[in-house]
Each structure stands twice: as structure tokens, then as C-alpha cells.
XYZ file of C-alpha atoms in Angstrom:
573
model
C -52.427 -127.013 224.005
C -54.664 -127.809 227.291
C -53.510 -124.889 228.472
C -53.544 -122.463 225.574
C -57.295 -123.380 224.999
C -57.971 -122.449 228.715
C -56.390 -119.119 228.730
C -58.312 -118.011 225.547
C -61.705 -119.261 227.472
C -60.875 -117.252 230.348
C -59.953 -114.063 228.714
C -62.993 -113.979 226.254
C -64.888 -114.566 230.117
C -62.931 -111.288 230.877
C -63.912 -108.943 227.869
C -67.897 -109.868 227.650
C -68.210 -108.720 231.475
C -66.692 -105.607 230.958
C -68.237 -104.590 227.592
C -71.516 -105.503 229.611
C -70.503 -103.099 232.816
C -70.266 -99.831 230.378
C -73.231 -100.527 228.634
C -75.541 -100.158 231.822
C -73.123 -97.717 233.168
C -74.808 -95.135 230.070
C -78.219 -95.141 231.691
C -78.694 -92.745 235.163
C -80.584 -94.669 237.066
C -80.215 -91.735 240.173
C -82.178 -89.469 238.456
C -85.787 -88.871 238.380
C -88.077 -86.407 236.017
C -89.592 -83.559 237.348
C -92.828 -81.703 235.939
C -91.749 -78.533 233.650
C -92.576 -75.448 234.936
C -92.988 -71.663 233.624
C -90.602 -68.880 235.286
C -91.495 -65.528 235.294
C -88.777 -62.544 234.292
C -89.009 -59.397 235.339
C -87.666 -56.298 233.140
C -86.263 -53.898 235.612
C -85.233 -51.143 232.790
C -84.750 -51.206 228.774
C -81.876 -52.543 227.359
C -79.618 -50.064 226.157
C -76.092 -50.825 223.925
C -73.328 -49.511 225.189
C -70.259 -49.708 222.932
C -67.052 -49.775 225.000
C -64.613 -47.290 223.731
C -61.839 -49.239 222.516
C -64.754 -50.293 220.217
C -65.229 -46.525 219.153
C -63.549 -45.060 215.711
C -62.127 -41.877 216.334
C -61.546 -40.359 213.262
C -63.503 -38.367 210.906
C -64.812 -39.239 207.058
C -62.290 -38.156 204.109
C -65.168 -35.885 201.864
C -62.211 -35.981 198.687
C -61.116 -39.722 198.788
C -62.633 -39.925 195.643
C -62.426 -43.881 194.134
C -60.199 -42.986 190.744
C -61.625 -46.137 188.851
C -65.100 -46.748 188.544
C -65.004 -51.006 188.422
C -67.163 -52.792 184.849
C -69.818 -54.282 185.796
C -70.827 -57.310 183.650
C -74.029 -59.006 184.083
C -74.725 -62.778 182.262
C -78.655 -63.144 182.124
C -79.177 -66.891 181.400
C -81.985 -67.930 179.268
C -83.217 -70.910 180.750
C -86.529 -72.173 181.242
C -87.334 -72.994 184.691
C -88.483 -76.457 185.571
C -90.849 -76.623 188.095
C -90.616 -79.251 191.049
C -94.892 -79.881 190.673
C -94.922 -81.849 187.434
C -96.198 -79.293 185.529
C -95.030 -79.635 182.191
C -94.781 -76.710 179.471
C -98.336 -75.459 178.218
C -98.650 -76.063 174.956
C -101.071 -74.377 171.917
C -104.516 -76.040 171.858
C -105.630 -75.894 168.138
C -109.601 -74.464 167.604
C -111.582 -76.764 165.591
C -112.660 -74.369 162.671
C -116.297 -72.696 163.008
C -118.367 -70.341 160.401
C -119.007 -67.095 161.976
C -122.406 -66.528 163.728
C -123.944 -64.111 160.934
C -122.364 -62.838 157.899
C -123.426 -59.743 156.373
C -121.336 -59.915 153.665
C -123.455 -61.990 151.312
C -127.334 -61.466 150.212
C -129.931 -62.918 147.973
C -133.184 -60.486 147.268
C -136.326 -61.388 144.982
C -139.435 -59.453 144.682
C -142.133 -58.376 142.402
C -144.592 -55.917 142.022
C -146.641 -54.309 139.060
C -145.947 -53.341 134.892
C -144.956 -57.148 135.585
C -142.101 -55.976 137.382
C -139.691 -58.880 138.684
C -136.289 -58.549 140.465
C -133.982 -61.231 141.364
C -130.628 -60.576 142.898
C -127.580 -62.354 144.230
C -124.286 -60.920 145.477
C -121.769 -63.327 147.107
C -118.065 -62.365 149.112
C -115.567 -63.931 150.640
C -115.363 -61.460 153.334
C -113.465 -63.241 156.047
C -109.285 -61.757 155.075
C -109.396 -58.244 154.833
C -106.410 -58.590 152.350
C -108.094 -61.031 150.177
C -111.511 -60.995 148.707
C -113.219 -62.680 145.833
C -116.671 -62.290 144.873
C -119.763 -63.144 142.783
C -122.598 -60.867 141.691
C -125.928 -61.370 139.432
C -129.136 -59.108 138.787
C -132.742 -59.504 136.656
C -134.987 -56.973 136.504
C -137.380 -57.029 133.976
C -140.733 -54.176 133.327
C -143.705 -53.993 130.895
C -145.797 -50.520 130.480
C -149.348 -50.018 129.664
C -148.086 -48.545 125.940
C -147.091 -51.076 123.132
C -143.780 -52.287 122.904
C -142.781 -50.230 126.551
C -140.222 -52.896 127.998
C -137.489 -52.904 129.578
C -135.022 -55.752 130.653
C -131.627 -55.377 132.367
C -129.435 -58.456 133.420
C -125.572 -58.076 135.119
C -123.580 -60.421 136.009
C -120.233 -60.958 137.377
C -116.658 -61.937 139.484
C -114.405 -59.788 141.126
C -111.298 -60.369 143.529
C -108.743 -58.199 145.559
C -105.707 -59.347 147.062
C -103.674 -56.943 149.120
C -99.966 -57.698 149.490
C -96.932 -56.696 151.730
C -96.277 -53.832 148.817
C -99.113 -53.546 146.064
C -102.767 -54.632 145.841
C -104.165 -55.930 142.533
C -107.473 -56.142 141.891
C -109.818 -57.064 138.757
C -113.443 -57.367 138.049
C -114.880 -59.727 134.722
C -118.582 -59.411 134.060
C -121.310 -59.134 131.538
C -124.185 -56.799 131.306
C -127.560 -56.843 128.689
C -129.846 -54.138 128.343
C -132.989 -54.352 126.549
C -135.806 -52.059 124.967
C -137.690 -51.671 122.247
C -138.879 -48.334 120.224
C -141.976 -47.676 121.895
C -142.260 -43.954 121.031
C -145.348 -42.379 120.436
C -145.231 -40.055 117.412
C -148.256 -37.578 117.178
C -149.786 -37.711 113.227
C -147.135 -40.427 112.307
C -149.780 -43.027 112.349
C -150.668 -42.730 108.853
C -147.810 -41.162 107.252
C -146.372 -43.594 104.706
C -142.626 -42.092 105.401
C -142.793 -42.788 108.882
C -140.875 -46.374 109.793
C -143.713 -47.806 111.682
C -142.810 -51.568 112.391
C -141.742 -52.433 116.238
C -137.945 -53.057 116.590
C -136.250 -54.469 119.759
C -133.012 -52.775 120.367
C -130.524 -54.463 123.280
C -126.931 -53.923 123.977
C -124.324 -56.062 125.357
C -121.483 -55.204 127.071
C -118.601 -57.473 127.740
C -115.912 -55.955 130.435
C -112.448 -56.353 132.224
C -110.620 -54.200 134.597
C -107.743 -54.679 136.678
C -105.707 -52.361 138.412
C -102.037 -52.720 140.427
C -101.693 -49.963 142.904
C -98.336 -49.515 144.944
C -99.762 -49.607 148.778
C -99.467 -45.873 150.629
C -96.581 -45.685 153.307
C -96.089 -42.300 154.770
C -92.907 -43.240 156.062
C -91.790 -44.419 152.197
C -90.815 -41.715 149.767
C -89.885 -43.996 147.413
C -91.235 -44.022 144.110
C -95.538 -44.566 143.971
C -96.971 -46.265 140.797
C -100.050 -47.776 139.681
C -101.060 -49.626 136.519
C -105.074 -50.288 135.701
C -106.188 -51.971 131.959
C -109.934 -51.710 130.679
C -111.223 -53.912 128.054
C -114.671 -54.228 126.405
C -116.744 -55.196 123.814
C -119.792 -53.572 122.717
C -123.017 -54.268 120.857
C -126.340 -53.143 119.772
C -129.045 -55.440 117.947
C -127.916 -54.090 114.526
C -124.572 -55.280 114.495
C -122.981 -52.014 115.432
C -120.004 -53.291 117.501
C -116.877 -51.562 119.700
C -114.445 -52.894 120.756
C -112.063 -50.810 123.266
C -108.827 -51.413 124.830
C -107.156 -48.905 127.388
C -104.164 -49.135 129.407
C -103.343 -46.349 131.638
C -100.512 -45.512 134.516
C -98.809 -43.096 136.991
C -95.348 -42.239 138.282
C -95.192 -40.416 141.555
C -91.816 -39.203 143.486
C -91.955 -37.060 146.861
C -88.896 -35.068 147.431
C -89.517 -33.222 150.099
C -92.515 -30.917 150.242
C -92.113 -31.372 145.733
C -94.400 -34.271 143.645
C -92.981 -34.802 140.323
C -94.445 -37.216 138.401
C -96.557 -38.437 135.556
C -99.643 -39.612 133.874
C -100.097 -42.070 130.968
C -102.944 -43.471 128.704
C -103.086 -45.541 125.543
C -106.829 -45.632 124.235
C -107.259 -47.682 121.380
C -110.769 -48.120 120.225
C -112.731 -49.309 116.869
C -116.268 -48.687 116.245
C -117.874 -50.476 113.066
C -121.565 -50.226 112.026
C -123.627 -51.299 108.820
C -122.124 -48.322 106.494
C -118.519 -47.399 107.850
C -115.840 -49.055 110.421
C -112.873 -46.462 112.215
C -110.592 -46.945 114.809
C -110.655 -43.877 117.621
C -107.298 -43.657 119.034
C -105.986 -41.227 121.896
C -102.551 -41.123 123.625
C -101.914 -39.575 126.135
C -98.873 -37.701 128.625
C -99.482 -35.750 131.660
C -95.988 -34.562 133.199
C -96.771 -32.175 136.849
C -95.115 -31.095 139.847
C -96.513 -30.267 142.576
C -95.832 -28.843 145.792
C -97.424 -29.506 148.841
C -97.468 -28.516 152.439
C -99.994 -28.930 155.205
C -102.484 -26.337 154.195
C -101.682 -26.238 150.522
C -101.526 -27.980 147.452
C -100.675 -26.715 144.123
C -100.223 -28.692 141.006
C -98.495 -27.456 137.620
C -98.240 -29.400 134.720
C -99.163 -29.900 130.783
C -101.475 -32.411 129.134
C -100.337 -33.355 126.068
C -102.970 -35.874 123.672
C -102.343 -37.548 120.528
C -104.863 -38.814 118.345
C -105.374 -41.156 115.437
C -107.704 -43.302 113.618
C -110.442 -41.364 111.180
C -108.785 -38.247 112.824
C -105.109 -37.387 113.419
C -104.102 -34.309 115.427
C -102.187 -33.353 118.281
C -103.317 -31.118 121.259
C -101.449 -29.463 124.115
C -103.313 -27.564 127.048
C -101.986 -26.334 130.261
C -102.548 -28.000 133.631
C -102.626 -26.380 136.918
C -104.829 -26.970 140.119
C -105.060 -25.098 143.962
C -106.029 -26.089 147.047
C -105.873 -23.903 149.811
C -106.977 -24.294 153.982
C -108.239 -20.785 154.890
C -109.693 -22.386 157.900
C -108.099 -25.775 158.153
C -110.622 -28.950 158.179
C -113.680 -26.092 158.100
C -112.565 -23.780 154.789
C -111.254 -24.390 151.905
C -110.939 -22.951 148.500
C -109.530 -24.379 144.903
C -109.291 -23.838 141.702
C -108.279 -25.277 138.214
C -107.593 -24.525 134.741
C -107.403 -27.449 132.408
C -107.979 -28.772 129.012
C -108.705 -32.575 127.833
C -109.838 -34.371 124.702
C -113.136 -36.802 125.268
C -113.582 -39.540 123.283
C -116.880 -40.095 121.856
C -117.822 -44.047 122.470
C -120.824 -45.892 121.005
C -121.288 -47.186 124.634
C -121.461 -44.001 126.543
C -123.762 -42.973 124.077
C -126.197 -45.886 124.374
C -126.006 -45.902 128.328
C -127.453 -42.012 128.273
C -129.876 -42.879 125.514
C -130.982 -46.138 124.301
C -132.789 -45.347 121.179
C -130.209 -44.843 119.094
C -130.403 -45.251 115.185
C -128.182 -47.020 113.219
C -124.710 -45.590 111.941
C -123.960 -42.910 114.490
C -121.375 -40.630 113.798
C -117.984 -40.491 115.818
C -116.188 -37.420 116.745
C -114.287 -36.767 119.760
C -114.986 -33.420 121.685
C -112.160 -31.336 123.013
C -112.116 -28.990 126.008
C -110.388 -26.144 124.881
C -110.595 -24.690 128.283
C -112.211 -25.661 131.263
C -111.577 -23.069 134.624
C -113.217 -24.172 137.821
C -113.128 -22.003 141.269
C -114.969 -22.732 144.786
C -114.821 -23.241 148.195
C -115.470 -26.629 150.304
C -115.338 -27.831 153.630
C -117.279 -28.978 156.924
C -119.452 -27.429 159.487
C -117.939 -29.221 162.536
C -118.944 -32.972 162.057
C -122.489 -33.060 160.836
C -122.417 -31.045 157.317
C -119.859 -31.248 154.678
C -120.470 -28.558 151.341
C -118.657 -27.706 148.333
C -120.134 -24.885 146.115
C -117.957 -24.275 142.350
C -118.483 -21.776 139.445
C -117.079 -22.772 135.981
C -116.398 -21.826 132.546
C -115.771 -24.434 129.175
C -114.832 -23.741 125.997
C -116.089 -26.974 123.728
C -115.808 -27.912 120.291
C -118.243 -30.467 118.806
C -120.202 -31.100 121.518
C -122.508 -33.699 121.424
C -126.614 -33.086 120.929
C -129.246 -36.085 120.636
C -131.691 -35.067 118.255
C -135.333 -36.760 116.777
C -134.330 -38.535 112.806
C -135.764 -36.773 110.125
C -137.612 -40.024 108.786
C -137.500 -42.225 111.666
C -138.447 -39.750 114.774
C -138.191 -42.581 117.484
C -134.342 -43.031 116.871
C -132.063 -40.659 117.774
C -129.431 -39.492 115.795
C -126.036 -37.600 117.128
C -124.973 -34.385 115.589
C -122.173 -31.482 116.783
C -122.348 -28.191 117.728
C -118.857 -27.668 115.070
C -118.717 -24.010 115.244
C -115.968 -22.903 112.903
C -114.591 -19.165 114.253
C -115.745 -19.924 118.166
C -116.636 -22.874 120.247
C -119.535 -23.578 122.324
C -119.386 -21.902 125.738
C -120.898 -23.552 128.750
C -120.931 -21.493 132.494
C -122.474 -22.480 135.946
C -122.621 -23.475 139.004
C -122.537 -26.593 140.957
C -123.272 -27.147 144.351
C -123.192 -30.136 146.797
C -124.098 -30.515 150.930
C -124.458 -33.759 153.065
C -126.026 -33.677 156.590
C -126.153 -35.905 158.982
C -129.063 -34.745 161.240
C -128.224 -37.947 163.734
C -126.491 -41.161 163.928
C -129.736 -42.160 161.985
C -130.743 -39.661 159.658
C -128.712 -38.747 156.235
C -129.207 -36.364 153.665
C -127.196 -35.535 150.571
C -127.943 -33.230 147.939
C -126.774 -31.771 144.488
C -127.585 -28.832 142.313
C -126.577 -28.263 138.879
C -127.235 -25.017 136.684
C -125.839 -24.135 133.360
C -125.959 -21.646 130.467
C -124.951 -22.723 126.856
C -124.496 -20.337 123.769
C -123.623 -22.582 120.699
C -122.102 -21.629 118.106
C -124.128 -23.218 114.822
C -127.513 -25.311 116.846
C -130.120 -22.799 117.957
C -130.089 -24.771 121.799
C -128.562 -27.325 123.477
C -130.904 -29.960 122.366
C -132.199 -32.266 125.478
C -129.865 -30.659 128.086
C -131.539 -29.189 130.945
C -130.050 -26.067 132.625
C -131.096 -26.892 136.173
C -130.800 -30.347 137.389
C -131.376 -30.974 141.217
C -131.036 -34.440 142.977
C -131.179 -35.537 146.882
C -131.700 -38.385 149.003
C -131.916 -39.392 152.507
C -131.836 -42.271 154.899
C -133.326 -43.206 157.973
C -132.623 -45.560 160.694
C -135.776 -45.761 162.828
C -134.742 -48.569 164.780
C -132.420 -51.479 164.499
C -135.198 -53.218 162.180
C -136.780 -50.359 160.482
C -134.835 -48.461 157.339
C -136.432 -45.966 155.398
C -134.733 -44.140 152.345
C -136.125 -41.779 149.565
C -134.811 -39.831 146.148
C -135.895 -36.901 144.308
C -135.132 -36.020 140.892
C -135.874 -32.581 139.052
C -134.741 -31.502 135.414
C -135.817 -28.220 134.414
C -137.415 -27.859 130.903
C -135.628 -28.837 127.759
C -135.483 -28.044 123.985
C -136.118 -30.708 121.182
C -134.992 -30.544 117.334
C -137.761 -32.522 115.368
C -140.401 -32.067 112.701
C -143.858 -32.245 112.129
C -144.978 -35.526 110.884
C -148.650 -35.397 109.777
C -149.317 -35.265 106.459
C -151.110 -32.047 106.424
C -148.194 -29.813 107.557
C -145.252 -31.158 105.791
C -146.213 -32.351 101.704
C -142.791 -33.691 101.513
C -141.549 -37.319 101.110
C -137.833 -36.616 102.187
C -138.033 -34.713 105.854
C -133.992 -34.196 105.612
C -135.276 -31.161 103.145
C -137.997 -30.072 105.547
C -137.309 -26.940 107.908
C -136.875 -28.343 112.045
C -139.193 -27.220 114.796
C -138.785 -26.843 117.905
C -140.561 -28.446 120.875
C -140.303 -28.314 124.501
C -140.132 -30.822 126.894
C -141.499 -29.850 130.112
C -139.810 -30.254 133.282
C -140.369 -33.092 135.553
C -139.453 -34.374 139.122
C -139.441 -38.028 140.379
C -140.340 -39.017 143.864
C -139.303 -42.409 145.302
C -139.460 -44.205 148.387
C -138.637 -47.184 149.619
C -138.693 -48.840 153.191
C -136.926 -52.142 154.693
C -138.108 -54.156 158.249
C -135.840 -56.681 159.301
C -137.152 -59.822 160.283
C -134.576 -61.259 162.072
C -130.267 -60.908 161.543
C -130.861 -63.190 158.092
C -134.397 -62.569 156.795
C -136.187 -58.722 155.572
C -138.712 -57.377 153.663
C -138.388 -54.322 151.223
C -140.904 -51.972 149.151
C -139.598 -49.710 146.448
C -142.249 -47.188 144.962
C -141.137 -45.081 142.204
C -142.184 -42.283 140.808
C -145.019 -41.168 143.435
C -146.441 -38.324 141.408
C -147.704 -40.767 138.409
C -146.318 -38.212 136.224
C -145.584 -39.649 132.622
C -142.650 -37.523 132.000
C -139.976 -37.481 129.173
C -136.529 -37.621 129.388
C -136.321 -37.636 125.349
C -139.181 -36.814 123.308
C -141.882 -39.406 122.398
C -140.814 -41.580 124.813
C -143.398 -41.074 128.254
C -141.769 -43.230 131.563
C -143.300 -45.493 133.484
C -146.243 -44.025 135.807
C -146.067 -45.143 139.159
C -144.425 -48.325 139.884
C -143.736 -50.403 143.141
C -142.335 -53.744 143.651
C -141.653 -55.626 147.348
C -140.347 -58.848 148.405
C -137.577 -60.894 150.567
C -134.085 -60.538 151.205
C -131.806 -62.853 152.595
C -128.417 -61.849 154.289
C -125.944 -64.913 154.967
């Protein structure tokens, strides 16, 4: 054991010393370090390749080894998103806290005042921020008092409309109410003291209750699938002596392109029923308006038939022939049209009272009929700055309508018909129509009317003027300076009344008494109006009517207001 431990002590001895000789024999201790130095090389020519010729390929390119099989290429685009090494994570949609525009235009309040107690109030409200939906709000006053007895006047509107257009159709509507107030103010020369004459001071007003709505199939040029529309207008109507009408029309179209053909269709139902102190009737008219029409890029011409159905206190049935032109001589610059037509026009208590408000009581009803009604002109533009359309035309009417003076109450107005028997009234003229835009600032518009009428049982066409001329213009003088004006001219008209003093006429009845005749002169209104903007929100306005002070008539007896002007503050939020 002695022994065993001592050879194990001496060998471990052993392996330590030489495990400790290669260890230091790793480091050199001979050899010392020297400073680095920099040696220079000097280029003696350029290098030049030399490729040895076993290297070489002797043997010339194959032009028709042409590769039979063209290999399919097949790429697989990966849609990943990359993740980037900095942190950066994936930007996400920062939400904007909702904010009211700076200024809206859409919306405006206006209130002003100004003599004949003249006082204006005015309020009109929109949505306005979708283009494809839009609801709105609307409400006028204006009240005036003349220097005559009893000369008022007193209108009121008010109302809501919306729009909403869709992927397909738009549908819009409109509910509102409008008033209208008067009184009979006429001045009758020699009345005063004639017992016959109704002298007492009546009010007359007329309300007017409305709805329309409308669904219209949107325009696609690249759709030639069928176009429609529907529309519906309601309303009820009435005076201050209980003469009421109540009207309800529904009306559509049906429109197929084929090609450079139209072929389609117009529809009506007009159901109306008028009832006063000594009759009630119902006024019906249906109506069907088949066409086709072909159209290409410089033409359009329409063929069709209008066929109208009425009923009620009348029941007949009409037919005319339909057929309209359009023709490019000079595309975008000339063009010339024409049309020969015939229609039936209802006769409503409310168109009547909106042309003239002193009506009497118990007015009579009858529709008037176009028996034919030609039209021919030319229209077009004068590069971009004038625009004109100039048209001749020729009707052929039966019972057309005439206001004239009641025999025993001369400031009402009765209705009564030009019914010729053997020939209907025939009515020729001209009409003409420019616009001009001088600058970006200045606009003028104008339009001229002149007709002939030979009647077939009235001596004239009572209170219609043969030359009518209107224009306007507006000017932008700066950004905070608007100026606009309007002129009116009738020419000289005819009147069917009688004389009422007591020394001419000995009669008590003046239905027996022979008519005169009495003209009403011609007249032209001037007005003018200016606007100065205060700031984007607040502006002032002036409106001055009827600059000449000229006491004209429209109907006789009843003088207009002399000159008038009323100013104040609008409001645009």
C-alpha cells in the first residue's frame, strides 16, 4: 500500500511539470516588436489580362439553336406587412373632434323697414352641410299701408322643405302655407253718391295650403335603362267669402333610350273642386302623352299625340298632335326649333286670384283649350358672355279668359270668355330674350313680349297689354358692395266698365246698361336696390321701388303705391 501511495505521488509530480513546460513554451520570448513602417510600390506598366489559350473557346455562336420551350414563369407575391426592427408600431386613424364650419352662407335672417309703414321680416334656414341631403325652413312678413283708404297689403309664407339624393332616385317635397291680404280700395269716379254702387270697405285675403313631392330616377349616361319620375301636388284654397278649392294632381313619365330612339310617355290625373256661395263643381282633366323621339348630337325631334279627358261640370275629350325640333346649325352658337302643339288649361280659382286679387264672389269656371299653338325661332350664345333666343308664334284659343269691372260693384272683378262660336280667338307675336354678362361682375337679362289678339265675340282683350318689356341687372362693385335694379313696362290697355254717376246712366240695374270703354295708360316701374357687407355675417340693404312716383294701374281703379323704400339688416350664419 506504502508503495502504491508513493508511486501515485510521484507520477502526479511528473504530469504538473510538464503541463507547466508547454504552457510557457506558447509565449516567444526571442522576439522583439519593431515600429511599422510604409513601403512604397512602384507601377512600372498597366496591368493587362492575358487569357492563356487553353483558356480560349474556339468555336463560333449557333444563330438557329432556337430554345423549343419557352419555361412558365410563376411568381407568389406575399402579402405581408413588414415589421419594422425600430418599434414603430402600425399608424393608426386619429378621429377629429367635430367642429361647425367657419361661416355658413347657407342660412340668413333679414328685417327692415321703411315708409307706407312698410315692415319686412325674413328667415330662411338649411342644412347645407351633405350635398345629398338637405332639409330646410323658410318664413316671410311683409306688410304696406298707402296714403288712400283701405290701400293695404299683407303677405306672410311660411314653410319646410327636404331633399335626399340616393344611390338611384332623389325624392324631394316641400309643405308650406302662404296668406295674402287686401282690401277693395278702388277709387270709382261719380260712385260716391250713387245709391247702386256697393260702397262699404271689405277685406279680401286668400290662403293657400300646399304639398309637393317629386321622385326622380337619377341621370346615368352610361344607363339606358328605363328613366321615370313621379311628382304629387296638393292644395287648398280660400278667399274671405268662403269660396274654397281644393286640388289634387298626380303626374308621371316613362322614358326608354334605344339607341339614338326615346319612346316614352307622359301622365296626369287633375282632380279639382271649386265651391262658392251659389254653385260647387268638380274640374277634372286626365291626361296621356305617348312620343318618340329621336335624337342625335345636333338634333332632336319629338313626335307624339296629347290626348285629354275631362269631367266634372264639363265632359269632353280632346286629341291634338305633338311634335317639337331642335336643330344645331352652328353647334353651341346657332340653333333653331320649332313646335306645334295643342293642350287644355284648366281654369283655377287660385291662378286667378294670384294675377288679380279683387275678385268678386262666384266666379265662373271654364277651362280654355289651345286648339293650336305653333312656335318657331332661333337660340343660342355669342361665345361666353351673351346667350339669346328670339320666337314668333301663332294660338288658336277658345274661351279665353278676360278680367273685367262688375256692372254694380266696379271694384270687383268679374271673369268672362271670349266663347266665339264659328272661330276662336287668335293670338300672334313675338318673344324675345338676351342675357349678358358684361364681366365677372356685371349681369343683365332682359325680355320682350308683343302680341296681337282678334277675338271673336269681346271688342279687345280686356287688361292685356300687347307689349310687355322687363330687365334687370346686377353688379358686383367689390367684395362688399352689390347693386341690382328692375324695370318694368306694359304698354297701354283696354278696360270694359260703365259710367257710374248718376247723371249719365238713369238706370238702377247696370247689367242692362251699354259698356264703355276706357284706357289704361301705359306705365314703367323703376327699382333699385343696393347691399354693403359689413363683415362675412352682418349687411345692410335698401330697396326703392318704383322711382318715377308714378301712380299707375295694373287694373282699373286701383292706383299702386307711389314711391316706396324700405332698408335694414341681414344676417348670414
Amino acid at each position: 500500500m506504502i508503495l502504491k501511495s508513493s508511486i501515485l505521488k510521484h507520477t502526479f509530480i511528473l504530469g504538473f511539470c510538464a503541463f507547466s513546460f508547454n504552457a510557457y513554451s506558447q509565449v516567444d520570448t526571442t522576439k522583439t516588436q519593431e515600429p511599422a513602417t510604409i513601403e512604397e510600390v512602384e507601377v512600372v506598366r498597366d496591368y493587362r489580362p492575358v487569357l492563356a489559350d487553353a483558356v480560349k473557346i474556339r468555336r463560333s455562336p449557333d444563330l438557329n439553336n432556337v430554345r423549343t420551350q419557352q419555361p412558365a414563369l410563376r411568381y407568389n407575391v406575399l402579402d405581408k406587412r413588414l415589421n419594422f426592427p425600430s418599434g414603430m408600431g402600425q399608424l393608426t386613424l386619429q378621429e377629429m373632434q367635430s367642429s361647425r364650419p367657419g361661416i355658413m352662407t347657407n342660412n340668413y335672417a333679414k328685417l327692415g323697414i321703411g315708409n307706407f309703414n312698410s315692415i319686412l321680416g325674413e328667415i330662411y334656414i338649411n342644412s347645407g352641410t351633405d350635398e345629398n341631403y338637405q332639409t330646410g325652413f323658410y318664413a316671410k312678413h311683409l306688410n304696406q299701408k298707402g296714403d288712400l283708404e283701405n290701400q293695404k297689403f299683407s303677405e306672410q309664407r311660411i314653410g319646410i322643405f327636404g331633399r335626399s339624393i340616393l344611390e338611384k332616385i332623389t325624392l324631394s317635397g316641400e309643405l308650406g302655407f302662404n296668406r295674402y291680404g287686401t282690401a277693395f280700395y278702388g277709387v270709382v269716379p261719380g260712385a260716391e253718391d250713387n245709391p247702386i254702387i256697393t260702397s262699404d270697405a271689405q277685406n279680401q285675403h286668400f290662403n293657400d295650403i300646399f304639398f309637393v313631392g317629386e321622385l326622380l330616377k337619377n341621370y346615368d349616361p352610361q344607363d339606358t335603362d328605363l328613366s321615370y319620375s313621379l311628382k304629387t301636388d296638393v292644395y287648398l284654397f280660400s278667399d274671405a267669402f268662403n269660396a274654397k278649392e281644393n286640388s289634387f294632381a298626380i303626374s308621371g313619365y316613362l322614358n326608354k333610350a334605344i339607341n339614338v330612339f326615346n319612346i316614352g310617355a307622359n301622365v296626369s290625373a287633375d282632380m279639382a273642386s271649386v265651391k262658392a256661395a251659389d254653385y260647387s263643381i268638380s274640374n277634372n282633366l286626365i291626361r296621356l302623352n305617348p312620343y318618340i323621339r329621336f335624337q342625335g348630337n345636333n338634333y332632336k325631334i319629338t313626335l307624339g299625340a296629347n290626348f285629354i279627358s275631362e269631367s266634372g261640370e264639363t265632359s269632353r275629350s280632346n286629341l291634338f298632335p305633338l311634335a317639337n325640333l331642335e336643330l344645331d346649325v352652328v353647334p353651341e352658337f346657332v340653333s333653331i326649333f320649332g313646335s306645334v302643339k295643342g293642350d287644355v288649361n284648366r281654369t283655377s280659382l287660385r291662378s286667378l286670384a294670384q294675377s288679380n286679387p279683387y275678385l268678386n264672389e262666384n266666379i265662373a269656371i271654364r277651362n280654355t283649350i289651345d286648339r293650336l299653338n305653333i312656335t318657331a325661332g332661333v337660340k343660342g350664345n355669342v361665345g361666353a358672355t351673351f346667350g339669346y333666343k328670339a320666337s314668333v308664334f301663332y294660338r288658336k284659343v277658345e274661351d279665353l279668359p278676360l278680367f273685367v269691372n262688375s256692372p254694380n260693384e266696379p271694384k270687383k272683378f268679374d271673369l268672362i270668355y271670349d266663347a266665339g262660336i264659328d272661330k276662336a280667338t287668335s293670338i300672334s307675336g313675338l318673344e324675345g330674350e338676351i342675357n349678358v354678362r358684361v364681366s365677372e361682375t356685371v349681369n343683365i337679362g332682359g325680355k320682350l313680349n308683343i302680341s296681337d289678339y282678334k277675338l271673336s265675340t269681346e271688342r279687345e282683350a280686356w287688361f292685356m297689354p300687347k307689349v310687355q318689356i322687363s330687365s334687370n341687372a346686377r353688379i358686383n362693385i367689390s367684395e362688399k358692395v352689390f347693386l341690382n335694379a328692375e324695370v318694368l313696362f306694359a304698354g297701354e290697355t283696354s278696360a270694359k266698365t260703365y259710367d257710374y254717376s248718376l247723371a249719365a246712366i238713369p238706370v238702377t240695374d247696370y247689367t242692362t246698361a251699354d259698356p264703355i270703354i276706357k284706357r289704361v295708360p301705359a306705365f314703367a316701374d323703376f327699382s333699385a336696390g343696393a347691399e354693403y357687407r359689413v363683415n362675412q355675417q352682418f349687411g345692410i340693404f335698401i330697396q326703392a321701388n318704383n322711382l318715377l312716383n308714378s301712380n299707375y294701374e295694373k287694373y282699373l281703379y286701383y292706383p299702386r303705391l307711389g314711391f316706396n323704400v324700405f332698408g335694414g339688416l341681414n344676417y348670414s350664419f
